[in-house]
Amino acid sequence: MTSSTTLRPVPRAGVLAIDAYVPGRSKAAPGRRLIKLSSNETPLGPSPEAVAAFRGAAGDLERYPDGAATALREAIADVHGLNPTRIVCGNGSDELLTLLAHAYLAPGDEGLYGEHGFLVYKIAILAAGGTPVVAPERDLTVDVDALLAAVTPRTRIVYLANPANPTGTYLPFSEIRRLHAGLPGNVVLVLDAAYAEYVRRNDYESGIELVSSSENVVMTRTFSKVHGLAALRIGWLYGPEGVVDALNRTRGPFNLSAPAIAAGAAAIRDRGFLETAVAHNARWLPWLTAEIEALGLTVTPSVANFLLIHFPDKAGRTAAEADEFLTGEGIVLRRVAGYGLPNALRMTVGDEEANRATVAALAAFLGRGR
Ligand SMILES: *Cc1c(COP(=O)(O)O)cnc(C)c1O
């Protein structure tokens, strides 16, 4: 018999090629108030109705949740005018992005995304045994021609965040339609619309109509951003019957907890709260952009609830040094070197105090040694 010391479990190909996702930091220097602007969380918290629904679920914790998340799917369907049977809920939209890769990629199949695409796409593709293929972007924006040029007979899935994270840029929907028209019908086009609620552009669409009128497009959404429920892990997908069926076969049978189902349903029905959160962003996103540019830094025009700030590649002024300085001030932004953006930091729009403190700290950083 082979000795147990010579044989050990080995993960299959691809698993050890994964760099585990690194979440935005959430610690400040000891004893300091933390201003956490590193994970695109809302400064307004969740709707009070969602919190009440969450608390209301505390009396039944011995019971399994509804595995079909019916109350949540019906609330989403009501609000968005959708067929609830075409909605799948997930433990965060990350779970849905991952399930899609597992359902549609066989070993050696290719999953495609843009150069600065959300890191979860690469992790999901590798974890499913697929091969990640990266298409270049243009001006920090997804380039439809480059994506189409990267399609091969092995391509089975394309991930596209619109708006994109971490750049904050977006594609007008005519470009998404052009992408869809150029893809073979056996490729799943995943429109990750995590920041859709924030966008105020006439040429933007989240993708609902395209999903309704095609067999190979899905749209994913999340409760982690504008709805302020990141801790509960709630995402949803709207898709064609075939994709919905595949995901319902492969997801965990109780992938959403009962408190999450209850809180999510209450949150999405509270339209007044959503409008307040969107209005807050609409006020502070342009303010931050203007103030930070006035300091001499470049900001990529964003339509989401965060901005990408570019620093000079000059000792004493770099993104890494700015990050260190800000952290010392108790302000945590997101480093994005892992996204191929070593000279930038991503900042989430915070509350008024956080926004003003960050601009002041950036001014102090740039003013050092002048
Ligand atoms: C935040 C984010 C999500 C949402 O993830 P959840 O798992 O729902 O919290 C999805 N896609 C992008 C691009 C994001 O930035």
Coordinates of C-alpha atoms and ligand atoms in Angstrom, one line a residue, residues 92-94 97 118 121 161 165 192 194-195 222 224-225 233-235, ligand 1:
G92 CA -24.6 37.8 -3.5
S93 CA -24.3 38.2 -7.2
D94 CA -20.8 36.8 -6.9
L97 CA -21.4 34.9 -11.6
F118 CA -14.0 42.7 -12.0
Y121 CA -14.8 36.9 -13.4
A161 CA -19.8 45.0 -15.9
N165 CA -15.7 48.4 -11.6
D192 CA -23.3 42.6 -14.5
A194 CA -24.3 45.9 -10.0
Y195 CA -24.3 49.8 -10.2
T222 CA -27.0 43.1 -6.3
S224 CA -24.9 45.1 -1.8
K225 CA -24.5 48.5 -3.3
R233 CA -25.2 38.6 0.6
I234 CA -28.1 39.0 -1.8
G235 CA -27.9 39.1 -5.6
Ligands
LIG1 C1 -19.9 44.9 -5.9 C2 -20.0 44.2 -7.2 C3 -20.8 43.1 -7.4 C4 -21.7 42.6 -6.3 O1 -21.3 41.6 -5.6 P1 -22.2 40.9 -4.5 O2 -21.7 39.5 -4.5 O3 -23.6 40.9 -4.9 O4 -22.0 41.6 -3.2 C5 -20.9 42.5 -8.6 N1 -20.2 43.0 -9.6 C6 -19.4 44.1 -9.5 C7 -18.7 44.6 -10.7 C8 -19.3 44.7 -8.3 O5 -18.5 45.7 -8.2

